[in-house]
PDB file of C-alpha atoms and ligand atoms in Angstrom:
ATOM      1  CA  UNK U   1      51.688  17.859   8.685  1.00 45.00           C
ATOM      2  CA  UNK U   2      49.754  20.770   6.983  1.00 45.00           C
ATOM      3  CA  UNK U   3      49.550  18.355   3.863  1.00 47.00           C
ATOM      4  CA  UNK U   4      47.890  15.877   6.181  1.00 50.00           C
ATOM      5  CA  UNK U   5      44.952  17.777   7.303  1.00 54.00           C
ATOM      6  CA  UNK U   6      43.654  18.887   3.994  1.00 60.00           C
ATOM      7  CA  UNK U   7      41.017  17.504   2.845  1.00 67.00           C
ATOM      8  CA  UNK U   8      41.985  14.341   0.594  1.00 72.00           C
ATOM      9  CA  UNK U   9      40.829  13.398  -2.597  1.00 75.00           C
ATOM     10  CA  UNK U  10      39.172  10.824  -4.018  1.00 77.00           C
ATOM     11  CA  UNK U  11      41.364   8.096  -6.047  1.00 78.00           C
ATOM     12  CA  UNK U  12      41.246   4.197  -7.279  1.00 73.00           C
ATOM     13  CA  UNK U  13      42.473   3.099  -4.235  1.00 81.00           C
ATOM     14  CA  UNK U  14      41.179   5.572  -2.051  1.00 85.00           C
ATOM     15  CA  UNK U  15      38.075   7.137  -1.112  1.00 87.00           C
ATOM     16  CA  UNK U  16      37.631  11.007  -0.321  1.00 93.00           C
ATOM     17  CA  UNK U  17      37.379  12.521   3.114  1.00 95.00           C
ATOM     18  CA  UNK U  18      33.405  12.916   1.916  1.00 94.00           C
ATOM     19  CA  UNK U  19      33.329   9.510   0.938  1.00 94.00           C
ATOM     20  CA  UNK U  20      34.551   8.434   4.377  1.00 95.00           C
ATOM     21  CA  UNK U  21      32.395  10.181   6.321  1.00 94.00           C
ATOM     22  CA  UNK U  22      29.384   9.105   4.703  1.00 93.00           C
ATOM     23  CA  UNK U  23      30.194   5.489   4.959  1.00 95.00           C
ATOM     24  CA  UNK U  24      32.429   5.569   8.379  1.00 97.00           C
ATOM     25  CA  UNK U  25      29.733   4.134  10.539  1.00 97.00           C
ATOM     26  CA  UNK U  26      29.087   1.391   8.333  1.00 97.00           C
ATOM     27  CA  UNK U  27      32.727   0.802   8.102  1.00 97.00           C
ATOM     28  CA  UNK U  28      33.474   0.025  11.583  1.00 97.00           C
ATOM     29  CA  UNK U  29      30.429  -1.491  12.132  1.00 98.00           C
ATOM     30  CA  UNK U  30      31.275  -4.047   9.177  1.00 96.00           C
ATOM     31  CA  UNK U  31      28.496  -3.680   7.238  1.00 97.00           C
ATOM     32  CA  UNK U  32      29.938  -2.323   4.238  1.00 96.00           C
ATOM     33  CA  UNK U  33      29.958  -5.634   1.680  1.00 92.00           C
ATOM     34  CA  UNK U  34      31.730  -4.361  -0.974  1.00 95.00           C
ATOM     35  CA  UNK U  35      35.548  -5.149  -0.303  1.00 94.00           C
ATOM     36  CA  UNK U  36      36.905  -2.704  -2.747  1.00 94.00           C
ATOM     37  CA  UNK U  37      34.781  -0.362  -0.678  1.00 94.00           C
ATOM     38  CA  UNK U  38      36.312  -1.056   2.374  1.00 95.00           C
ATOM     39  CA  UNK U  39      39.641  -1.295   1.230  1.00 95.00           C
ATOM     40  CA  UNK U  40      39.766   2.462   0.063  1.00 95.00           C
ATOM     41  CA  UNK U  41      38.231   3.330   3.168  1.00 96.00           C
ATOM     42  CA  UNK U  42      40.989   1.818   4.961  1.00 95.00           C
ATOM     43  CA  UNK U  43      43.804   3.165   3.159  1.00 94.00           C
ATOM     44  CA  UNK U  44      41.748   6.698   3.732  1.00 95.00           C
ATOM     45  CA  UNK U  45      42.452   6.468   7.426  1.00 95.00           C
ATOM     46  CA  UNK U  46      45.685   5.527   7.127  1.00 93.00           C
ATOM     47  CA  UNK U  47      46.811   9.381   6.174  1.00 94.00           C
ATOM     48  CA  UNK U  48      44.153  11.303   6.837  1.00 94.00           C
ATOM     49  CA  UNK U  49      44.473  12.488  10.095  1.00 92.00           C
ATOM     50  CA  UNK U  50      41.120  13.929  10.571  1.00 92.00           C
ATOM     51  CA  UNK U  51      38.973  10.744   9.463  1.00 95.00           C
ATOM     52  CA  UNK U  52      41.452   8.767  11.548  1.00 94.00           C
ATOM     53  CA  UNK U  53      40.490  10.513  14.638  1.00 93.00           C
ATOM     54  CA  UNK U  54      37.139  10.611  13.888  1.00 94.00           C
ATOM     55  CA  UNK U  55      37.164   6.821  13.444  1.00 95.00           C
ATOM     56  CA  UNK U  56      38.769   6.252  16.686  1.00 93.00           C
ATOM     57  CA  UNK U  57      36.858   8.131  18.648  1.00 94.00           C
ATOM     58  CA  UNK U  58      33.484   6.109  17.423  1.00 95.00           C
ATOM     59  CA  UNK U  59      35.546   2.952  18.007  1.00 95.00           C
ATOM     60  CA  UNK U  60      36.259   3.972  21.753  1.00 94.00           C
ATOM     61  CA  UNK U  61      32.194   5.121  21.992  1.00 95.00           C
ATOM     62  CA  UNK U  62      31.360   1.833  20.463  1.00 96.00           C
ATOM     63  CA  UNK U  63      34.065  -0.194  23.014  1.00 94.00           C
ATOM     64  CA  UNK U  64      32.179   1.800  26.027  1.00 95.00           C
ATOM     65  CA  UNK U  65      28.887   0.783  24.912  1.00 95.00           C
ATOM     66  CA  UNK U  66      29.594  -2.511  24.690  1.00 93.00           C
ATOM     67  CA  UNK U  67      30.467  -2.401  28.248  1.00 91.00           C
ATOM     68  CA  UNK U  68      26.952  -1.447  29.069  1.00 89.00           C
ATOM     69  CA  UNK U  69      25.679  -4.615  28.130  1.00 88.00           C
ATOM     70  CA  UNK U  70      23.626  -6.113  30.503  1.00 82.00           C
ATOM     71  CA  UNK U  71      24.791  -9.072  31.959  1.00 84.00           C
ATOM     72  CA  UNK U  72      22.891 -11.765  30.871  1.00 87.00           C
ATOM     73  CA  UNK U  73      21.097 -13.375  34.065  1.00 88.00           C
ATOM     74  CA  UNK U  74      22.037 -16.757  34.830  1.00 92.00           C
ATOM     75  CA  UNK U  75      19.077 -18.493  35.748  1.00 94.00           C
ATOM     76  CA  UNK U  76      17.438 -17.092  33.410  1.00 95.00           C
ATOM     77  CA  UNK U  77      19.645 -19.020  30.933  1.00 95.00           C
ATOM     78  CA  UNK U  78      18.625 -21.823  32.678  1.00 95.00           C
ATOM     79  CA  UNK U  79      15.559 -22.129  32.837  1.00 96.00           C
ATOM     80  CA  UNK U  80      14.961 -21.471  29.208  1.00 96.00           C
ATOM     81  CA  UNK U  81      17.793 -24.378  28.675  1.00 94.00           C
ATOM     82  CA  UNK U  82      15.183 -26.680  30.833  1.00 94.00           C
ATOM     83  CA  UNK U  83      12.465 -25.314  29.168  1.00 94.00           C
ATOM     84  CA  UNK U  84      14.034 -26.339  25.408  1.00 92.00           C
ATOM     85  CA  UNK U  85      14.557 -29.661  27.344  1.00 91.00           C
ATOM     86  CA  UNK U  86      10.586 -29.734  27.794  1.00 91.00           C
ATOM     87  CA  UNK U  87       9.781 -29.048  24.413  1.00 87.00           C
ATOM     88  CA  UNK U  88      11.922 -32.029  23.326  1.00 83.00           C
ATOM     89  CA  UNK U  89      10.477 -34.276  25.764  1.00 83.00           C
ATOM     90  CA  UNK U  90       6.837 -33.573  24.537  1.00 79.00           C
ATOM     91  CA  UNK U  91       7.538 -33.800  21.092  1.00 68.00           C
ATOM     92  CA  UNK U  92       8.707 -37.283  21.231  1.00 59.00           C
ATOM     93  CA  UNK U  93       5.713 -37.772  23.455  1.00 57.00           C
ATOM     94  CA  UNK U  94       3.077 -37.038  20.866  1.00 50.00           C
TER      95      UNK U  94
ATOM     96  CA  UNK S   1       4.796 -36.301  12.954  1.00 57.00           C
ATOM     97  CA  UNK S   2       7.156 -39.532  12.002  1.00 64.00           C
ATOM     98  CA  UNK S   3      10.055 -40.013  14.636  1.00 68.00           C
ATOM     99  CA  UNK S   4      12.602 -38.989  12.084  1.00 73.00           C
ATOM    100  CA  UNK S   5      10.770 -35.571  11.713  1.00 75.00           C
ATOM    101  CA  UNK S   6      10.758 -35.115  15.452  1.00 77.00           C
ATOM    102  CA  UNK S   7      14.327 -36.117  15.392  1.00 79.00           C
ATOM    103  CA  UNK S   8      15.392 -33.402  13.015  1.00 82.00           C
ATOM    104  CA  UNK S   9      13.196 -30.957  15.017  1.00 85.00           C
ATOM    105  CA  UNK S  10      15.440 -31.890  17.856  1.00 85.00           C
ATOM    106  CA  UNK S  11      18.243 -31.434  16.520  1.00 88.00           C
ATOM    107  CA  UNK S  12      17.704 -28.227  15.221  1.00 89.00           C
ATOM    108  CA  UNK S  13      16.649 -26.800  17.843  1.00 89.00           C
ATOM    109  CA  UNK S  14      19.922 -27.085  19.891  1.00 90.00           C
ATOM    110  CA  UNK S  15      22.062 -26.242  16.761  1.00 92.00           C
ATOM    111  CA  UNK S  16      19.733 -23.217  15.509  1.00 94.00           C
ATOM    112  CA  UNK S  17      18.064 -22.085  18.772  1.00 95.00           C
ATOM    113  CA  UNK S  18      20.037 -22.757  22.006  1.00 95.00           C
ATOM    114  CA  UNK S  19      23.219 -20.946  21.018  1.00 95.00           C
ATOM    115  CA  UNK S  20      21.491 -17.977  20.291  1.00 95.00           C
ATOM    116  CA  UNK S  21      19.198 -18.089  23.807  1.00 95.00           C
ATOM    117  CA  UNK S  22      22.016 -15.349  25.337  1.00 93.00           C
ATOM    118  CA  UNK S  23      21.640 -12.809  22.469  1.00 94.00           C
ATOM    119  CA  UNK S  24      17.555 -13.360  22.350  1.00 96.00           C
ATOM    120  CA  UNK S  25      17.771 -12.587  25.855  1.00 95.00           C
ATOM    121  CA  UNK S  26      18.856  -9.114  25.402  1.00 93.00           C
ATOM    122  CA  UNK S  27      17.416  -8.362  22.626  1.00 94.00           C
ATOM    123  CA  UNK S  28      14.494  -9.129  24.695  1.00 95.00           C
ATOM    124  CA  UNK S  29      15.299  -7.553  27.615  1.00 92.00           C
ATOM    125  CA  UNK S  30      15.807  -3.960  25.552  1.00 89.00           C
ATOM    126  CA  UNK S  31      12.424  -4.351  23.793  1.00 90.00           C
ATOM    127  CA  UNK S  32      10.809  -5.534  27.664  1.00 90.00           C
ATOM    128  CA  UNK S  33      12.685  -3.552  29.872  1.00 88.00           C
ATOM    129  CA  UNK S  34      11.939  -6.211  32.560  1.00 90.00           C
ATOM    130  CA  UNK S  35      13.682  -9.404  33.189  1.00 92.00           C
ATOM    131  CA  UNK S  36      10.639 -11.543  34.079  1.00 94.00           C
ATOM    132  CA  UNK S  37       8.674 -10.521  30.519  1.00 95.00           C
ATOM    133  CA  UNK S  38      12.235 -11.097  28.689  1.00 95.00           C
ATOM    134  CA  UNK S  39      12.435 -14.362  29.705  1.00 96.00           C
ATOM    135  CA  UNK S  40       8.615 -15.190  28.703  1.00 96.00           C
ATOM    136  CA  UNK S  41       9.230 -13.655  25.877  1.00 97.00           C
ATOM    137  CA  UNK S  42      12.210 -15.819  24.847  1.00 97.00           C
ATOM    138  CA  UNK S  43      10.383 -18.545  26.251  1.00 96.00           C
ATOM    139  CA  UNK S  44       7.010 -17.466  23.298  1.00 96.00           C
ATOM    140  CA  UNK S  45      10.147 -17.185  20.867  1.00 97.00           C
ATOM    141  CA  UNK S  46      11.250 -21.019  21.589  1.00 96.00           C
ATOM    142  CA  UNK S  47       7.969 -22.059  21.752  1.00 95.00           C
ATOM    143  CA  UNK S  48       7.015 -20.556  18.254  1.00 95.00           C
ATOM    144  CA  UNK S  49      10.592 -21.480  16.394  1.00 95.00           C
ATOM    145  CA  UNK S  50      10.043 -25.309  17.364  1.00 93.00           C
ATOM    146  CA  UNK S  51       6.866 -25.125  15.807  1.00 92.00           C
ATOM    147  CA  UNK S  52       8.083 -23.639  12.448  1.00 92.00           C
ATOM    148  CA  UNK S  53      11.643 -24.832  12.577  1.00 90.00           C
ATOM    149  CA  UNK S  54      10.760 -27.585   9.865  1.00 88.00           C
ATOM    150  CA  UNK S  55      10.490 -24.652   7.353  1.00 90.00           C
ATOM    151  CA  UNK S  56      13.510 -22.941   8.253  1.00 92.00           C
ATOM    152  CA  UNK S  57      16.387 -23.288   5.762  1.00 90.00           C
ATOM    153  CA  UNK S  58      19.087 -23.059   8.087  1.00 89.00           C
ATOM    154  CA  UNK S  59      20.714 -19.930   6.784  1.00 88.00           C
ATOM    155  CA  UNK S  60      20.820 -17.059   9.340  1.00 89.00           C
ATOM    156  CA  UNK S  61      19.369 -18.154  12.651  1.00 93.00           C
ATOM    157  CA  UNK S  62      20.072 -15.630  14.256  1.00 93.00           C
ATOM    158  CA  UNK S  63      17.828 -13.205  11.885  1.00 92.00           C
ATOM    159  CA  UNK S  64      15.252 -15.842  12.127  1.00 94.00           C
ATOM    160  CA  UNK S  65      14.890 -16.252  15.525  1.00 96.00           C
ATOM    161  CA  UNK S  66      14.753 -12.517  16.237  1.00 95.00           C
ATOM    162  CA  UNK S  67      11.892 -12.032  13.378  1.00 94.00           C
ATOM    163  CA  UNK S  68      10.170 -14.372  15.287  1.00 95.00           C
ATOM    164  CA  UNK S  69      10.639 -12.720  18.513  1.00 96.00           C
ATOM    165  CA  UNK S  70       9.575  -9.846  17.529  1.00 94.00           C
ATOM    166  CA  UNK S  71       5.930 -11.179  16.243  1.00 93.00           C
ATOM    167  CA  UNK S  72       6.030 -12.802  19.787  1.00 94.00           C
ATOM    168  CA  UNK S  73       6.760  -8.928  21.122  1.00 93.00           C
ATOM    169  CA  UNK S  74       4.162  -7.349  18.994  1.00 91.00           C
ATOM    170  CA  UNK S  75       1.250  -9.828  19.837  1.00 89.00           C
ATOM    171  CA  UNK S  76       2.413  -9.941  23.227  1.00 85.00           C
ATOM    172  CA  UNK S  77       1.774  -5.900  23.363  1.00 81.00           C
ATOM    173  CA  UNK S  78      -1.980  -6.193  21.720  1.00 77.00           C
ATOM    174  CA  UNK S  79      -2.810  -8.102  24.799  1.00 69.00           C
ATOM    175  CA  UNK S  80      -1.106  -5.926  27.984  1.00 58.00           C
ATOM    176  CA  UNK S  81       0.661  -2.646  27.212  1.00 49.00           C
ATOM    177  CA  UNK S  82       4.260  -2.946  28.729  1.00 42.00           C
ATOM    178  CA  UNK S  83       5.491   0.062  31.412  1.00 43.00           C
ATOM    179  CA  UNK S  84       7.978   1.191  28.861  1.00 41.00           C
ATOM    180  CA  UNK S  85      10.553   3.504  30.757  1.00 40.00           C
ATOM    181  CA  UNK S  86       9.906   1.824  34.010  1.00 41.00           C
ATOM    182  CA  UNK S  87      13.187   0.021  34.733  1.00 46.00           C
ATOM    183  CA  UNK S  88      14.831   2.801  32.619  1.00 47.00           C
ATOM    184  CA  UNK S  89      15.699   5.650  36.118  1.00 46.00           C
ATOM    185  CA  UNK S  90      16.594   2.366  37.889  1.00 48.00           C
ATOM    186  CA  UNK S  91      18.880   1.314  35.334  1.00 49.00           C
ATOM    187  CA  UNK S  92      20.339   5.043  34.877  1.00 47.00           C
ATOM    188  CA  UNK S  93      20.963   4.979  38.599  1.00 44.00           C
ATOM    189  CA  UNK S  94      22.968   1.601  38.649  1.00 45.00           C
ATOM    190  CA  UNK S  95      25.043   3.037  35.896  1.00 45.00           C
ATOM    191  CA  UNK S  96      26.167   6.169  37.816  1.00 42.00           C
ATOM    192  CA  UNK S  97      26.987   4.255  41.251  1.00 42.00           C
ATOM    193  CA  UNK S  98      29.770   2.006  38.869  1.00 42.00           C
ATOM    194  CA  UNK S  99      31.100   5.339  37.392  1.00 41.00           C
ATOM    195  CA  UNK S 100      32.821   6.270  40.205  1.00 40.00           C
ATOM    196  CA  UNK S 101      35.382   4.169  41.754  1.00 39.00           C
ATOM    197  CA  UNK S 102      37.779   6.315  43.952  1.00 40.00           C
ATOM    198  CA  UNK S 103      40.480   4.136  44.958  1.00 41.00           C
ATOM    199  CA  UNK S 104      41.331   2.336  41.679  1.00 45.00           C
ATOM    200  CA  UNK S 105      44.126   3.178  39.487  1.00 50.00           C
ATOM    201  CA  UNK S 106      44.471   5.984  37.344  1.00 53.00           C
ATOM    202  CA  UNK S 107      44.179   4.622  34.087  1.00 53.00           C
ATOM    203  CA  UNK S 108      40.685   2.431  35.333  1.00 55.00           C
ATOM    204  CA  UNK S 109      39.213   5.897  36.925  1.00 59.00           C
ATOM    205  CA  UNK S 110      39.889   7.240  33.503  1.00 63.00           C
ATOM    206  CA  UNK S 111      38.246   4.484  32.120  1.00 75.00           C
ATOM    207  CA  UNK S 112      35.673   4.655  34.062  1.00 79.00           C
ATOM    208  CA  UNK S 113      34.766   8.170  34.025  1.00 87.00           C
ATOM    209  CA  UNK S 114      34.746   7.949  30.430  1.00 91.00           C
ATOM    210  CA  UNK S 115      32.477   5.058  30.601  1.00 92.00           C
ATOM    211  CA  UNK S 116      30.251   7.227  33.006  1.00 92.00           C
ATOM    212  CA  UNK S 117      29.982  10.270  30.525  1.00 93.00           C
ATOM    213  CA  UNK S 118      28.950   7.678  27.439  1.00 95.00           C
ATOM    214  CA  UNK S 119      26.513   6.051  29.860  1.00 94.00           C
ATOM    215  CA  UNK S 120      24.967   9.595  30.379  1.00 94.00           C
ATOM    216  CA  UNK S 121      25.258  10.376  26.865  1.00 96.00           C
ATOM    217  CA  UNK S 122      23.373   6.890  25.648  1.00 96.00           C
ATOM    218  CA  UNK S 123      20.404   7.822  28.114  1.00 94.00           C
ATOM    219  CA  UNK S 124      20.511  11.390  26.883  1.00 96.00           C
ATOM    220  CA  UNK S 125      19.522  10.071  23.461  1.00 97.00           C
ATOM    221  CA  UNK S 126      15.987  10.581  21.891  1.00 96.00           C
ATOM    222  CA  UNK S 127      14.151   7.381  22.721  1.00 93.00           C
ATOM    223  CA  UNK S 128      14.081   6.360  19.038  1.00 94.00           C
ATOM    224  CA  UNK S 129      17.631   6.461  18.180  1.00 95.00           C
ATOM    225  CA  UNK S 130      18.321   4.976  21.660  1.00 95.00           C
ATOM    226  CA  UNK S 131      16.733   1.691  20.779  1.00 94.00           C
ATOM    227  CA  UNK S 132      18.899   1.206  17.673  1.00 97.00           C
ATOM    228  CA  UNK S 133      22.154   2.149  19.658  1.00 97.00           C
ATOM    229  CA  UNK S 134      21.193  -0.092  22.003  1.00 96.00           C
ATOM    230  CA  UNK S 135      20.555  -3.457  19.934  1.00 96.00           C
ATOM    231  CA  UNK S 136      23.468  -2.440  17.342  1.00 97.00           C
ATOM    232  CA  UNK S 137      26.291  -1.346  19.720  1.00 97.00           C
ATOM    233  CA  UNK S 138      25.300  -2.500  23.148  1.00 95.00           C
ATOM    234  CA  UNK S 139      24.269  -5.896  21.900  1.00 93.00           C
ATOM    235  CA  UNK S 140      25.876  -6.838  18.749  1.00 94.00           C
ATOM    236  CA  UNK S 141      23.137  -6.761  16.495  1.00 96.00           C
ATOM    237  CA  UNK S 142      23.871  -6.004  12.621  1.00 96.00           C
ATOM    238  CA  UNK S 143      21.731  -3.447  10.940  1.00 97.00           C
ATOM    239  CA  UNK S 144      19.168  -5.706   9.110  1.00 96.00           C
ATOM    240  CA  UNK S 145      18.669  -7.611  12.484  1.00 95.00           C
ATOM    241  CA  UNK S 146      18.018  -4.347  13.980  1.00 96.00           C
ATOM    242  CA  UNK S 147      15.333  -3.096  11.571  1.00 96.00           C
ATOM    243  CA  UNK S 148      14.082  -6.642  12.082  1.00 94.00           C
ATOM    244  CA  UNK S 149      13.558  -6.226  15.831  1.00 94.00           C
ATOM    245  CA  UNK S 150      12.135  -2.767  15.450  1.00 94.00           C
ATOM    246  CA  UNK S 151      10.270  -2.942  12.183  1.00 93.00           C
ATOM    247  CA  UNK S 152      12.075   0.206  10.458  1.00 96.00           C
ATOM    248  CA  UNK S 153      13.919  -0.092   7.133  1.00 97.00           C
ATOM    249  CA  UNK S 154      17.755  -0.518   7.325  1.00 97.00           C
ATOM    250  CA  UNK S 155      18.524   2.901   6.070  1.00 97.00           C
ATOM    251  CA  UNK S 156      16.493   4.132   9.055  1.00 98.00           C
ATOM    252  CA  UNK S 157      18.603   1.941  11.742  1.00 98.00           C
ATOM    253  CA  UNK S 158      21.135   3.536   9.460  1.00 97.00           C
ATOM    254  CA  UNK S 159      20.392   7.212   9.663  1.00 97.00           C
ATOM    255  CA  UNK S 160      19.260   6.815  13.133  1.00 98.00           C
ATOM    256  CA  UNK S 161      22.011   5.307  14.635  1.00 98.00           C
ATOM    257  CA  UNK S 162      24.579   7.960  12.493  1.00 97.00           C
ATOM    258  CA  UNK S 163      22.890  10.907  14.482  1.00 97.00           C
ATOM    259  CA  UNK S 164      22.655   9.289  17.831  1.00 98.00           C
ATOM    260  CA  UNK S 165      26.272   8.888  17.665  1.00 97.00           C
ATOM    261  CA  UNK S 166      27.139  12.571  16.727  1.00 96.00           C
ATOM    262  CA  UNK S 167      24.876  13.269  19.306  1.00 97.00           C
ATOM    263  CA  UNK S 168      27.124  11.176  21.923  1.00 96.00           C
ATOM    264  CA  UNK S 169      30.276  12.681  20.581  1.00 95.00           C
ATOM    265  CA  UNK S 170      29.425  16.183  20.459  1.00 95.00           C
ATOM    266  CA  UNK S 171      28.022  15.240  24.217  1.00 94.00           C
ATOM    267  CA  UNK S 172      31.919  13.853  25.187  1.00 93.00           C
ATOM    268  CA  UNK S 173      33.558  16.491  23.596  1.00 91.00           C
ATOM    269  CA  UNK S 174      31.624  19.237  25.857  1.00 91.00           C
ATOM    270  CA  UNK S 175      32.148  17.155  28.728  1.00 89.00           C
ATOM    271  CA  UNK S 176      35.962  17.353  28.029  1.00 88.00           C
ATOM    272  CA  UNK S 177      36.545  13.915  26.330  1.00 86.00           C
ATOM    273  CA  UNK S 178      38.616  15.253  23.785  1.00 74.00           C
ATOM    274  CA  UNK S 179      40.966  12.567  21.786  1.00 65.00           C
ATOM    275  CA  UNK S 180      44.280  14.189  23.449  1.00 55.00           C
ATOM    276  CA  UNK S 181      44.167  13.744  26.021  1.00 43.00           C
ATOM    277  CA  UNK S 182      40.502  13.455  27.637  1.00 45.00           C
ATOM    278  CA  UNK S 183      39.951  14.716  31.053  1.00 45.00           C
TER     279      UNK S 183
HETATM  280 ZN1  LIG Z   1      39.740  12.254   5.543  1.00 73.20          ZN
END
């Protein structure tokens, strides 16, 4: 368990605690392109303890802020649907 | 215009446009902070992507459509400044009457609660990382489309968005949100 919380180190196939950290939002936000990249981030929070938690606590923050999403109003959706069917209509007008 | 052209315009705008109206909406709606100038400024988006959508390429409407809103947004603000924070104490007020339902199970309460104390957390933030947590988690966007919609480089929506959610954390964990175990 002890072994688990030290701080890990970087190797081919897996990036450093520092490493993690640094790129963690990015990670779970997908916006890291390089696969290699995110593979050694993933096998990183697979044993490390630490990054793991860290990880799935912004996961959970990033779940609950999703919730907060507006909802989207209906007729609002509507109307602009109608008003796409306007733009149509006058276009093969002209 | 011949009636092929037209045709094409057509089409494109229900494959590149209309799929995307939900997600314009919001995007809209967190730039406006008011329903009625989110929808007229969607509606100023359409308008404007018809218009140009014989020069689009196809590729990424999504980042398209919200470049254009946000020229919409910018020459929309040269002519009337927008009450920024009006709808914001409303919309803080809304959040805390859903945070507390008494007579639900545990596990939702928990839920719930913890839903409540991000809610506070997200308002908390400085106004400027606020906007980025708002179109990149609350709405979906990625981080180019972000510094798109709010004319910033990426590594700022990057930087921005890194503090604003050690901000939140650090906010959780003092409320008692702890990962064992949160209150
Ligand atoms: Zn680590």
């Amino acid at each position: 368990m002890k072994a688990l919380m030290r701080m890990v180190r970087s190797t081919d196939d897996m990036a450093s605690c520092i490493e993690v950290l640094r790129n963690l939002d990015a990670y779970l936000d997908q916006e890291i392109p390089d696969q290699r990249a995110a593979r050694r981030i993933a096998s990183h929070l697979e044993v490390c303890r630490r990054c793991g938690m860290r990880a799935e606590t912004i996961t959970e923050l990033k779940a609950s802020l999703r919730r907060l999403a507006p909802t989207v109003d209906a007729g609002a959706l509507d109307r602009l649907r109608h008003f796409a069917r306007t733009l149509e209509e006058q276009g093969n007008d002209r | 215009m011949t009636i092929n052209q037209e045709r094409d315009r057509v089409a494109a705008l229900e494959q590149y446009v209309l799929p995307q109206l939900d997600v314009l909406l919001r995007v809209a709606l967190a730039l406006t902070r008011n329903h009625a100038d989110a929808e007229d400024l969607v509606q100023d988006t359409m308008l404007r992507a018809y218009r140009s959508i014989d020069r689009f390429d196809g590729r990424y409407p999504r980042a398209w459509l919200l470049t254009i809103l946000r020229h919409a947004h910018i020459n929309r603000n040269r002519r009337q400044r927008p009450a920024l924070l009006a709808d914001q104490d409303a919309a803080h007020r809304q959040l805390a009457a859903t945070s507390d339902g008494s007579d639900d199970p545990e596990s939702l309460v928990v839920d719930r609660k913890f839903d409540g104390a991000v809610a506070e957390a997200f308002y908390a933030l400085p106004e400027s990382s606020r906007r980025v947590v708002e179109l990149v988690d609350i709405n979906g966007l990625g981080y180019q489309e972000a510094a798109t919609v709010l004319s910033i480089p990426i590594g700022t929506v990057m930087s921005r968005l890194h503090r604003a959610r050690a901000r939140m954390r650090k906010q959780l964990f003092d409320d008692g949100f702890t990962r064992k175990g949160r209150r």
